[in-house]
Amino acid sequence: MKGVIATRAPEAVVVDVTHGIPPHAVLVGALVLQQAVPYFPLGTVHVGVVDPGVGTERRALCIVTHAGCFVGPDNGLLSLAADTAGIRRIVELTDERFFISPRSATFHGRDVFAPVAAAVAAGTPATAFGPECTDLLRLHLPEPVRDGSAVRGEVIYVDHFGNLISNLTPETFPSGKFVVSVEGTRVGGPVTTYGDVAPGTTAALVSSFGLLEIAVRDGSAHDVLGHGAGSAVVLTPENGG
Amino acid sequence: MKGVIATRAPEAVVVDVTHGIPPHAVLVGALVLQQAVPYFPLGTVHVGVVDPGVGTERRALCIVTHAGCFVGPDNGLLSLAADTAGIRRIVELTDERFFISPRSATFHGRDVFAPVAAAVAAGTPATAFGPECTDLLRLHLPEPVRDGSAVRGEVIYVDHFGNLISNLTPETFPSGKFVVSVEGTRVGGPVTTYGDVAPGTTAALVSSFGLLEIAVRDGSAHDVLGHGAGSAVVLTPENGG
Amino acid sequence: MKGVIATRAPEAVVVDVTHGIPPHAVLVGALVLQQAVPYFPLGTVHVGVVDPGVGTERRALCIVTHAGCFVGPDNGLLSLAADTAGIRRIVELTDERFFISPRSATFHGRDVFAPVAAAVAAGTPATAFGPECTDLLRLHLPEPVRDGSAVRGEVIYVDHFGNLISNLTPETFPSGKFVVSVEGTRVGGPVTTYGDVAPGTTAALVSSFGLLEIAVRDGSAHDVLGHGAGSAVVLTPENGG
């Protein structure tokens, strides 16, 4: 992909956000992209490829937003970031003149998304790539569930440090004080930062991504607790529930 | 290595192709490099370092081709890409004035290849680095074997997604329809893309690299099948064999 | 972090040294940084983030040296490199106008260090960021211990290749010939490079970083020997001890 961009948009500055999204984890990629975009310059071209449906009927898109342009598969990967940035126009990538030819059936990152992103970076308007469309496939965080006065969420992924990242944002928290438990293990109320607890202690806190996470200071919550994606995370008001 | 290049060729644009080649896997590195080169601009300087023989008698080379220049160890790593690109000149790196001094015995990437690549990028002709030579160590994919009407190959590596990449190219396929099996497990005939089979299903297809691979849709063939490098991949004509 | 730098210092060339430091391994990060700095251009801005104490009272620093500027946490990560380069000035990062606002409690790499590094790259003098200070937290390699005529060190980390990197530098070696053993297993005397022993053989050698390492040629010493961080490495003069 970088070779294609270097060839077709030699002036473009290419920045790797991450190569660490687990295979097929479209939602994780969507969350990471959503969190990264606000820190990049306006007008940046964002290319995302977590693309298990490559070669199927899933469309390829260029989404023009108020923050910049998004190029990738229409599988939800771009949807969280694009909606947050404010969508101005969605174009389906159909004009094969922009693609690498012959196009492989399994690596559209290289053969479709990279050359289109290079064309955007080189000044081609999005409307050149194909017809405008009005919708895209949207992903959503699994919705937390109210359970009496408690709120029940889940671990959506385990990050590089072994932190368990949940689908719980501050807007979903119970009012007042509450304690966090993961698969029945009580972790305590949320703290502000890792240093608020002793080394080796498990704690819940709101990550730099705005999602509640369970962490072990100077350690790996994944290793220590044995929990991972799908594990239940429950917030219970401190006065019972 | 990037520091050396930034110091000696500050105008050069440095692109990481991959840091994911398994340790000592020269053939895998050679294949990845061969596949990547056609997508980079003509004149690119390609530096490759999978170098288990560092510090031995193995030579260090700069190979000038019609696609650009290759710098690295003479252990076959550059050979597939250089031959595909069309070799114009091979130079052995002997002139120590271009190296980092003192040169370590274990990291020629930093001390030999990076500074020479920087010199090439900055305009030094290859002939400045040492004597021309006429040969290089060439790697080859293990040759598939005819077994009656069947063709027997093997898994040469497992990629990041757990796909089993074989040494079988379309030129080696039996004529007519055939089925693929890996270590005796029948996978079926080759499909065009992952989406042609149901999630969780094993399938064989020709990868974006031109090699037959065994994949599990939305999963890892390595994890599901338990096979890896060296496992037998057999193509059997559908009418028996 | 790269988004912040691209936004605030668009002319800066950003180079990844490594994303492979194990979580929380401040000393390993400090060693890698110390070794990398001499190969970068004078005046480079080095940002390091191995930051288990983020959000605690640990300070954030900009250290001006004769090699360039270092930005990161005051947990020792920068100390080996900065002392080697020669410290000219230490400034505590306190002026919030340079930070991303609101600042997260858990990711100062993005919210504090990257924007300050961008400001340095864009020409802001270090003294703008806060008060000068006279000290920093310094890390040291664990000190090797004399044990009669032997020298006893330890494995401080396992690198990407499975090599066991010790705290023993040539200055700490016994005079005369000696043999290396790791957790009681005799490895033999140090060799110059991997190629000096047969494939599969264990050997000791001084790495490109200047530290004694135990390696297995074309293999992983970590896998073969089963030893890792903390394992004893003993140097015994050949005439006994």
XYZ file of C-alpha atoms in Angstrom:
723
model
C 0.000 0.000 0.000
C 2.804 2.422 0.836
C 4.495 1.633 -2.453
C 1.322 2.488 -4.332
C 0.992 5.776 -2.467
C 4.689 6.614 -2.939
C 4.277 5.987 -6.661
C 1.018 7.842 -7.218
C 1.238 10.624 -4.620
C 4.944 11.117 -4.007
C 4.357 14.332 -2.071
C 2.034 12.691 0.445
C 3.307 12.198 3.984
C 2.292 8.715 5.119
C 1.723 8.064 8.816
C 1.073 4.624 10.326
C -1.571 4.861 13.022
C -1.437 1.196 13.930
C -0.732 -2.245 12.529
C -1.964 -3.808 15.746
C -5.683 -4.301 15.118
C -6.424 -8.018 15.626
C -7.324 -9.837 12.395
C -10.981 -9.349 11.378
C -11.687 -7.001 14.337
C -13.603 -4.351 12.411
C -15.146 -2.754 15.508
C -11.777 -2.385 17.218
C -10.383 -0.769 14.090
C -13.376 1.546 13.937
C -12.873 2.639 17.546
C -9.155 3.238 17.147
C -9.721 5.255 13.978
C -12.467 7.311 15.631
C -10.143 8.175 18.499
C -7.149 9.010 16.305
C -8.805 11.268 13.753
C -9.268 14.394 15.923
C -5.505 14.578 16.451
C -4.663 14.692 12.744
C -4.652 17.809 10.575
C -7.868 18.839 8.851
C -7.876 17.461 5.345
C -5.991 14.291 6.180
C -6.811 11.253 4.021
C -7.485 8.307 6.327
C -7.181 4.831 4.846
C -8.392 1.897 6.915
C -8.151 -1.767 6.013
C -9.699 -4.356 8.273
C -11.469 -6.114 5.498
C -12.637 -9.686 6.075
C -15.296 -9.242 3.372
C -12.807 -8.398 0.644
C -13.952 -9.780 -2.690
C -17.596 -10.060 -1.650
C -20.371 -7.665 -2.550
C -19.352 -5.231 0.177
C -18.790 -1.850 -1.411
C -15.662 0.310 -1.301
C -16.161 3.912 -0.192
C -14.641 7.343 -0.131
C -16.346 9.403 2.577
C -15.783 13.148 2.586
C -16.172 14.670 6.054
C -15.476 17.946 7.815
C -12.233 16.442 9.187
C -10.925 14.947 5.965
C -11.479 11.995 3.689
C -11.931 8.332 4.598
C -11.184 5.519 2.166
C -11.882 1.861 2.864
C -14.417 -0.944 2.863
C -18.094 -0.350 3.599
C -18.108 -2.724 6.551
C -18.417 -0.172 9.331
C -14.695 0.367 9.793
C -14.949 4.015 8.763
C -18.418 4.667 10.138
C -17.677 5.725 13.724
C -14.944 8.133 12.684
C -16.875 9.510 9.726
C -20.051 10.120 11.715
C -18.070 11.826 14.473
C -16.293 14.019 11.938
C -19.517 14.920 10.150
C -20.242 13.366 6.773
C -20.521 15.644 3.773
C -20.572 13.125 0.927
C -20.306 9.360 0.385
C -18.977 8.021 -2.912
C -18.827 4.391 -3.965
C -15.525 3.432 -5.573
C -16.430 1.955 -8.935
C -14.218 3.586 -11.554
C -11.602 0.955 -12.224
C -9.292 3.413 -13.908
C -8.147 4.445 -10.434
C -7.412 0.900 -9.289
C -4.294 -1.214 -9.630
C -4.816 -3.505 -12.590
C -5.246 -6.436 -12.461
C -7.023 -6.125 -9.152
C -6.494 -9.020 -6.739
C -9.541 -10.614 -5.145
C -8.056 -10.557 -1.655
C -6.062 -7.357 -1.143
C -8.120 -4.287 -1.952
C -6.007 -2.303 0.487
C -3.233 -2.378 -2.059
C -5.285 -2.463 -5.258
C -8.269 -0.201 -4.500
C -7.991 1.824 -1.295
C -4.343 2.871 -1.523
C -4.553 4.104 -5.131
C -7.792 5.980 -4.443
C -6.316 7.522 -1.296
C -3.292 8.564 -3.329
C -5.590 10.138 -5.905
C -7.418 12.076 -3.173
C -4.103 13.232 -1.735
C -3.036 14.325 -5.213
C -6.171 16.431 -5.604
C -8.736 14.240 -7.361
C -12.265 15.116 -6.204
C -14.169 12.244 -4.591
C -16.924 12.414 -7.164
C -14.496 11.152 -9.801
C -14.369 7.685 -8.239
C -17.993 6.660 -8.738
C -21.593 7.446 -7.897
C -22.638 9.267 -4.767
C -24.644 7.209 -2.336
C -26.641 8.066 0.711
C -25.892 5.360 3.184
C -23.098 3.317 4.663
C -22.939 0.300 6.920
C -22.772 1.610 10.473
C -21.204 -0.161 13.419
C -22.238 0.470 16.978
C -20.724 -0.446 20.298
C -22.813 -3.215 21.856
C -25.444 -1.363 23.887
C -25.012 -1.594 27.687
C -28.034 -3.114 29.424
C -29.847 -1.743 32.491
C -30.288 -4.431 35.113
C -32.226 -2.871 37.965
C -29.988 -0.069 39.133
C -26.933 -1.779 37.696
C -25.505 -1.358 34.209
C -24.166 -4.390 32.385
C -21.586 -4.054 29.633
C -18.834 -6.220 28.223
C -15.177 -6.288 27.301
C -14.891 -5.425 23.616
C -11.166 -5.909 23.275
C -7.871 -6.388 25.055
C -5.281 -3.745 24.259
C -1.499 -4.049 23.873
C -0.997 -3.696 27.642
C -3.568 -6.347 28.522
C -6.107 -3.738 29.602
C -9.708 -4.881 29.191
C -11.549 -2.194 27.222
C -15.326 -2.177 27.726
C -18.250 -0.654 25.864
C -19.109 1.557 28.846
C -18.740 5.308 28.404
C -19.246 7.849 31.206
C -22.696 8.649 29.762
C -23.792 5.095 30.563
C -22.557 5.122 34.172
C -25.068 4.911 37.044
C -25.601 8.218 38.807
C -23.701 8.497 42.063
C -20.965 6.216 43.287
C -20.695 2.711 41.893
C -18.372 -0.263 41.880
C -17.121 -2.118 38.854
C -16.944 -5.885 38.605
C -15.719 -8.067 35.781
C -17.166 -11.584 35.541
C -18.160 -11.343 39.197
C -14.788 -10.116 40.479
C -15.202 -6.808 42.268
C -12.676 -4.251 41.043
C -13.862 -1.210 43.041
C -14.944 2.212 41.917
C -13.257 3.934 39.028
C -10.000 5.756 39.679
C -8.446 8.541 37.664
C -5.167 6.977 36.635
C -3.035 3.870 37.055
C -0.948 5.514 39.746
C -3.964 5.802 42.038
C -3.568 2.165 43.026
C -0.627 0.117 44.238
C 1.471 -1.868 41.742
C -0.169 -5.175 40.925
C -3.624 -3.929 41.935
C -6.605 -4.163 39.618
C -8.458 -0.930 38.915
C -11.160 0.458 36.664
C -10.698 3.797 34.949
C -11.828 5.735 31.913
C -9.196 5.307 29.248
C -7.736 7.994 27.033
C -10.269 6.726 24.481
C -13.255 7.548 26.711
C -14.166 3.916 27.452
C -14.145 2.248 30.867
C -11.219 -0.161 31.110
C -10.050 -2.651 33.691
C -6.304 -2.487 34.208
C -3.672 -3.933 36.505
C -1.066 -1.376 37.498
C 2.316 -2.311 36.016
C 0.761 -5.551 34.799
C -1.726 -7.134 32.427
C -5.381 -7.410 33.488
C -5.826 -9.995 30.755
C -3.128 -12.211 32.260
C -4.016 -11.588 35.904
C -7.795 -11.953 35.647
C -7.991 -14.350 32.731
C -10.814 -12.397 31.118
C -11.050 -11.075 27.602
C -13.403 -10.008 24.844
C -16.993 -10.800 25.782
C -16.457 -10.916 29.544
C -19.223 -9.175 31.520
C -18.471 -5.796 33.092
C -21.097 -4.681 35.619
C -21.462 -1.313 37.327
C -23.396 -1.508 40.608
C -24.426 1.551 42.683
C -22.554 1.521 45.972
C -25.710 1.591 48.074
C -26.653 -1.800 46.707
C -28.986 -2.241 43.777
C 19.166 2.017 10.516
C 16.704 4.869 10.124
C 18.969 7.132 12.132
C 21.869 6.370 9.812
C 19.736 7.120 6.772
C 18.318 10.301 8.325
C 21.869 11.445 9.018
C 23.439 10.542 5.686
C 20.524 11.026 3.281
C 18.237 13.527 4.994
C 16.160 14.028 1.840
C 15.339 10.328 1.492
C 11.785 9.237 2.222
C 11.945 6.053 4.277
C 9.110 3.531 4.038
C 8.755 0.436 6.219
C 7.547 -2.496 4.156
C 7.422 -4.905 7.058
C 9.003 -5.712 10.396
C 7.069 -8.957 10.542
C 9.376 -11.450 8.827
C 10.011 -14.284 11.301
C 13.588 -14.391 12.622
C 16.014 -16.112 10.197
C 13.280 -16.659 7.550
C 15.281 -15.533 4.541
C 12.959 -17.134 1.982
C 9.881 -15.466 3.464
C 11.657 -12.137 3.366
C 12.683 -12.776 -0.242
C 9.089 -13.510 -1.254
C 7.658 -10.471 0.506
C 10.277 -8.225 -1.055
C 9.662 -9.689 -4.512
C 5.946 -8.978 -4.193
C 6.350 -5.457 -2.836
C 8.881 -4.080 -5.300
C 6.576 -3.660 -8.339
C 4.392 -1.252 -6.343
C 7.224 1.131 -5.500
C 8.500 3.927 -7.725
C 11.227 3.151 -10.242
C 14.564 4.016 -8.728
C 13.621 3.113 -5.179
C 16.462 1.865 -2.981
C 15.339 -1.354 -1.281
C 17.189 -2.417 1.860
C 16.507 -5.865 3.258
C 17.914 -7.344 6.433
C 17.172 -10.940 7.333
C 20.723 -11.794 8.032
C 21.462 -14.878 10.139
C 24.898 -15.137 8.536
C 26.025 -11.687 9.649
C 29.705 -11.645 10.488
C 30.492 -14.767 8.454
C 32.024 -14.878 5.005
C 28.698 -14.097 3.327
C 29.153 -11.055 1.133
C 27.235 -7.782 1.240
C 25.776 -6.604 -2.063
C 24.361 -3.667 -3.940
C 22.351 -4.944 -6.915
C 21.352 -2.446 -9.594
C 18.192 -3.490 -11.452
C 15.709 -1.997 -13.859
C 13.357 -1.307 -10.918
C 15.884 0.263 -8.574
C 18.695 -0.701 -6.269
C 18.835 -3.521 -3.710
C 21.172 -3.457 -0.723
C 21.599 -6.323 1.716
C 23.294 -9.624 2.472
C 24.178 -12.114 -0.248
C 22.083 -14.870 1.298
C 19.292 -14.947 -1.270
C 17.111 -12.352 0.435
C 17.394 -9.974 -2.506
C 17.618 -12.595 -5.237
C 13.942 -13.183 -6.077
C 13.158 -9.494 -6.276
C 16.333 -8.616 -8.170
C 15.890 -11.350 -10.752
C 12.257 -10.358 -11.276
C 13.252 -6.725 -11.699
C 16.082 -7.549 -14.097
C 19.655 -7.313 -12.877
C 21.953 -4.799 -14.526
C 24.951 -4.909 -12.183
C 26.047 -6.589 -8.939
C 28.592 -4.893 -6.695
C 30.157 -6.348 -3.573
C 30.281 -3.889 -0.678
C 33.906 -3.740 0.377
C 34.881 -0.086 0.674
C 34.814 0.512 4.411
C 34.752 4.260 3.976
C 31.025 3.965 3.409
C 30.395 1.921 6.555
C 29.738 2.999 10.099
C 33.018 2.755 11.978
C 33.685 0.766 14.070
C 31.524 -1.826 12.392
C 29.762 -4.251 14.731
C 30.048 -7.964 14.024
C 26.328 -8.596 14.442
C 24.352 -5.685 12.977
C 25.369 -4.968 9.410
C 21.895 -3.573 8.791
C 22.888 -0.531 10.768
C 26.606 -0.460 10.011
C 26.834 -1.561 6.354
C 23.511 -1.743 4.530
C 21.871 1.429 5.856
C 24.862 3.691 5.165
C 25.336 2.228 1.685
C 21.618 2.614 0.943
C 21.834 6.204 2.119
C 24.797 6.772 -0.186
C 22.851 5.339 -3.136
C 19.882 7.537 -2.280
C 22.202 10.520 -2.123
C 23.539 9.782 -5.601
C 26.649 7.653 -5.144
C 27.056 5.211 -8.065
C 27.068 1.547 -7.069
C 30.505 1.000 -8.523
C 31.965 3.172 -5.759
C 31.229 0.557 -3.096
C 33.483 -2.224 -4.340
C 34.221 -4.613 -7.173
C 31.608 -5.769 -9.623
C 30.779 -9.420 -9.441
C 28.834 -11.747 -11.656
C 26.882 -13.951 -9.356
C 24.748 -13.935 -6.262
C 23.307 -16.599 -4.010
C 19.876 -17.419 -5.397
C 16.957 -18.754 -3.406
C 14.189 -20.780 -4.957
C 10.798 -21.840 -3.744
C 10.916 -25.552 -2.956
C 9.966 -27.233 -6.234
C 6.504 -28.869 -6.269
C 6.629 -32.580 -7.033
C 4.504 -34.493 -9.580
C 2.950 -37.556 -7.992
C 1.014 -39.332 -10.761
C -1.554 -36.789 -11.816
C -1.340 -35.010 -8.463
C 0.970 -32.177 -7.519
C 2.561 -32.131 -4.102
C 3.751 -28.900 -2.512
C 4.174 -27.611 1.014
C 3.364 -24.738 3.332
C 6.277 -22.312 3.257
C 5.007 -19.910 5.872
C 2.073 -18.808 7.968
C 1.093 -15.194 7.477
C -0.191 -12.636 9.998
C -3.777 -13.868 9.547
C -2.890 -17.526 10.055
C -3.205 -18.276 6.333
C -1.007 -21.157 5.176
C 1.014 -19.934 2.192
C 2.248 -22.708 -0.098
C 4.892 -22.929 -2.813
C 2.227 -23.666 -5.449
C 1.712 -21.073 -8.166
C -1.004 -21.289 -10.843
C 1.630 -22.476 -13.339
C 2.123 -25.607 -11.240
C -1.583 -26.468 -10.962
C -2.915 -29.646 -12.637
C -4.863 -28.952 -15.811
C -8.614 -29.080 -15.296
C -10.458 -29.114 -12.020
C -8.681 -30.251 -8.884
C -9.125 -30.372 -5.140
C -6.669 -29.140 -2.548
C -5.803 -31.043 0.601
C -3.448 -30.128 3.398
C -1.906 -32.976 5.392
C -4.691 -35.228 4.158
C -7.554 -32.885 5.025
C -9.594 -32.130 1.921
C -10.149 -28.398 1.504
C -11.958 -28.416 -1.866
C -11.179 -26.677 -5.094
C -9.742 -23.196 -5.137
C -12.126 -20.268 -4.767
C -11.605 -16.698 -5.845
C -11.864 -14.869 -2.535
C -12.573 -15.394 1.169
C -16.179 -14.335 0.736
C -16.897 -17.297 -1.550
C -17.211 -19.558 1.472
C -19.180 -19.293 4.709
C -17.545 -17.825 7.823
C -15.458 -20.438 9.608
C -15.030 -22.519 6.452
C -11.637 -23.579 5.169
C -10.839 -22.663 1.585
C -7.933 -22.645 -0.842
C -7.297 -19.620 -3.028
C -4.533 -17.844 -4.881
C -3.291 -15.040 -2.657
C -2.528 -11.482 -3.689
C 1.076 -12.717 -3.846
C 0.310 -15.302 -6.530
C 0.779 -18.338 -4.261
C -1.896 -20.876 -3.335
C -2.932 -20.394 0.278
C -5.218 -22.254 2.645
C -7.381 -19.878 4.668
C -10.281 -20.005 7.089
C -12.797 -17.262 6.444
C -12.834 -14.805 9.362
C -10.443 -17.126 11.185
C -6.948 -18.588 11.281
C -6.190 -21.700 9.239
C -3.099 -22.184 11.364
C -5.183 -22.311 14.549
C -8.086 -24.284 13.084
C -6.106 -26.923 11.185
C -3.007 -27.046 13.339
C -0.721 -27.067 10.321
C 2.198 -24.805 9.547
C 5.444 -24.486 7.650
C 6.389 -27.799 6.039
C 2.891 -29.294 6.000
C 2.060 -31.112 2.745
C -0.320 -29.426 0.286
C -1.559 -31.747 -2.438
C -3.556 -30.893 -5.566
C -5.522 -33.847 -6.946
C -7.443 -33.779 -10.249
C -11.166 -34.098 -9.523
C -11.594 -37.191 -11.675
C -9.341 -39.089 -9.335
C -5.664 -39.447 -9.880
C 1.029 11.071 18.930
C 1.907 11.217 15.237
C -1.305 13.072 14.520
C -0.431 15.687 17.106
C 3.032 16.130 15.616
C 1.673 16.233 12.051
C -0.752 18.948 13.152
C 1.626 21.078 15.193
C 4.934 20.534 13.374
C 3.959 19.604 9.817
C 7.540 19.977 8.568
C 8.943 17.495 11.074
C 10.118 14.129 9.767
C 8.905 11.454 12.176
C 10.886 8.238 12.549
C 9.767 5.207 14.564
C 12.703 3.712 16.435
C 10.712 0.874 17.951
C 7.259 -0.086 19.135
C 8.649 -3.303 20.562
C 9.621 -2.341 24.116
C 7.758 -4.701 26.463
C 5.024 -2.978 28.503
C 6.387 -1.172 31.589
C 10.017 -2.051 30.738
C 11.529 1.368 31.381
C 15.115 0.120 31.611
C 14.870 -1.708 28.286
C 13.492 1.415 26.678
C 16.295 3.458 28.212
C 18.927 1.106 26.817
C 17.446 1.025 23.331
C 17.173 4.806 23.259
C 20.749 5.197 24.471
C 21.993 2.955 21.693
C 19.922 4.563 18.936
C 20.667 8.225 19.614
C 24.248 8.348 18.282
C 23.005 7.283 14.837
C 20.521 10.145 14.497
C 21.330 13.633 13.279
C 22.457 16.234 15.786
C 19.480 18.265 16.871
C 16.979 15.411 16.622
C 14.043 15.588 19.041
C 13.716 12.194 20.755
C 10.375 11.343 22.316
C 10.155 8.271 24.510
C 7.054 6.862 26.150
C 7.334 3.899 28.474
C 5.294 5.471 31.170
C 3.753 3.216 33.823
C 3.657 6.159 36.248
C 1.487 8.332 34.004
C -0.892 10.402 36.050
C 1.147 10.162 39.240
C 3.488 12.789 40.635
C 6.268 11.782 38.271
C 7.388 14.846 36.364
C 7.496 15.379 32.605
C 10.786 16.630 31.194
C 12.464 18.231 28.243
C 16.212 17.571 28.417
C 18.483 19.588 26.140
C 21.723 17.755 25.341
C 24.644 18.069 22.979
C 23.000 15.470 20.692
C 19.508 16.943 20.646
C 16.429 17.212 22.794
C 14.711 14.478 24.830
C 11.041 14.670 25.807
C 9.302 12.184 28.072
C 8.543 11.088 31.606
C 11.033 11.574 34.445
C 11.168 7.865 35.237
C 14.670 7.173 33.971
C 13.640 6.355 30.401
C 15.603 9.305 29.021
C 18.403 9.264 31.568
C 20.903 6.851 29.986
C 20.692 8.504 26.579
C 20.737 12.024 27.968
C 23.736 11.421 30.209
C 25.621 9.793 27.342
C 24.820 12.707 25.058
C 25.798 15.292 27.664
C 23.077 17.254 29.439
C 22.968 21.012 28.960
C 19.612 21.848 30.534
C 16.647 20.085 32.157
C 13.208 21.704 32.030
C 10.080 20.454 33.757
C 7.014 20.537 31.512
C 4.434 22.553 33.408
C 3.010 25.147 31.020
C -0.344 23.653 30.079
C -0.701 25.943 27.085
C 1.526 23.536 25.179
C -0.509 20.460 26.090
C -3.531 18.927 24.421
C -6.587 20.093 26.326
C -8.287 18.402 28.046
C -5.337 16.292 29.043
C -6.087 12.613 29.671
C -4.867 11.027 32.890
C -3.437 7.989 31.160
C -1.866 9.008 27.844
C 0.636 11.799 28.288
C 2.465 10.563 25.204
C -0.332 12.009 23.132
C -1.348 14.909 25.340
C 1.951 16.182 26.790
C 5.077 14.714 25.188
C 4.025 14.776 21.532
C 2.828 18.391 21.564
C 5.938 19.543 23.426
C 8.171 17.609 21.013
C 6.328 19.236 18.130
C 6.899 22.647 19.697
C 10.623 21.916 20.050
C 10.769 20.768 16.430
C 8.987 23.949 15.408
C 11.563 26.081 17.192
C 10.205 26.752 20.672
C 13.053 27.033 23.213
C 12.915 24.490 26.029
C 12.735 27.185 28.663
C 9.257 28.096 27.459
C 7.789 24.859 28.797
C 8.418 25.394 32.498
C 11.049 25.876 35.176
C 14.591 24.617 34.840
C 15.540 21.923 37.271
C 18.804 20.365 38.254
C 18.088 16.695 38.599
C 16.362 13.795 36.951
C 15.592 10.255 37.974
C 18.499 8.136 36.775
C 18.336 4.470 35.900
C 21.328 2.207 36.077
C 22.019 -1.246 34.802
C 22.037 -3.640 37.755
C 25.654 -3.653 38.922
C 27.564 -6.890 38.202
C 28.940 -8.524 41.355
C 32.491 -9.812 41.910
C 32.441 -13.328 43.282
C 36.050 -14.315 43.886
C 37.619 -14.104 40.457
C 34.256 -14.568 38.770
C 31.811 -11.856 37.755
C 28.106 -12.411 38.241
C 25.529 -10.534 36.171
C 22.016 -11.213 34.978
C 19.785 -11.258 31.938
C 18.040 -7.893 31.709
C 15.853 -8.638 28.725
C 15.113 -10.995 25.886
C 15.227 -9.384 22.461
C 13.101 -10.017 19.371
C 15.342 -12.912 18.308
C 15.248 -14.617 21.687
C 18.778 -13.475 22.531
C 19.392 -13.062 26.272
C 20.848 -9.591 26.822
C 22.842 -9.219 30.029
C 24.080 -6.277 32.099
C 27.705 -7.214 31.428
C 29.790 -4.812 29.361
C 33.388 -5.473 28.249
C 34.608 -3.173 31.048
C 33.211 -5.613 33.606
C 34.802 -8.727 32.081
C 37.505 -10.605 34.024
C 40.977 -10.043 32.688
C 42.231 -12.862 30.525
C 40.208 -15.679 29.075
C 36.934 -16.626 30.681
C 33.895 -18.769 30.078
C 30.279 -17.671 30.245
C 27.541 -19.666 31.906
C 23.865 -18.899 32.238
C 22.026 -20.412 35.202
C 24.798 -22.969 35.512
C 24.851 -23.986 31.841
C 28.329 -23.445 30.396
C 28.155 -21.536 27.131
C 31.900 -21.168 26.476
C 34.004 -18.114 25.906
C 32.710 -15.154 23.978
C 32.858 -15.306 20.193
C 32.838 -12.436 17.754
C 29.699 -13.158 15.757
C 26.898 -15.688 15.330
C 28.664 -17.316 12.405
C 31.567 -18.377 14.629
C 29.535 -21.311 15.896
C 27.555 -24.042 14.167
C 23.815 -23.596 13.588
C 21.864 -24.522 16.702
C 24.840 -23.885 18.988
C 24.656 -21.590 21.982
C 27.220 -18.801 22.126
C 28.046 -15.689 24.093
C 29.039 -12.503 22.299
C 29.067 -8.765 22.718
C 26.009 -7.410 20.946
C 25.831 -4.407 18.659
C 24.621 -2.581 21.794
C 27.821 -3.293 23.720
C 26.250 -5.768 26.152
C 27.155 -9.441 26.528
C 24.367 -11.587 25.105
C 23.699 -15.312 24.970
C 22.431 -16.388 21.558
C 21.638 -19.573 19.678
C 22.773 -19.426 16.067
C 19.750 -19.456 13.757
C 17.564 -20.031 16.811
C 16.225 -18.542 20.020
C 18.294 -18.805 23.206
C 15.151 -17.999 25.158
C 13.351 -21.008 23.682
C 16.330 -23.370 23.716
C 17.633 -22.615 27.205
C 14.384 -21.615 28.874
C 16.003 -18.654 30.591
C 14.894 -15.051 30.580
C 15.051 -11.771 32.449
C 16.681 -12.234 35.844
C 18.598 -15.414 34.990
C 22.169 -15.427 36.325
C 25.024 -14.905 33.870
C 28.445 -15.756 35.318
C 31.868 -15.110 33.830
C 34.566 -17.441 35.206
C 38.282 -17.140 34.394
C 39.385 -20.162 32.387
C 42.104 -21.159 34.826
C 39.470 -21.849 37.445
C 38.464 -19.272 39.995
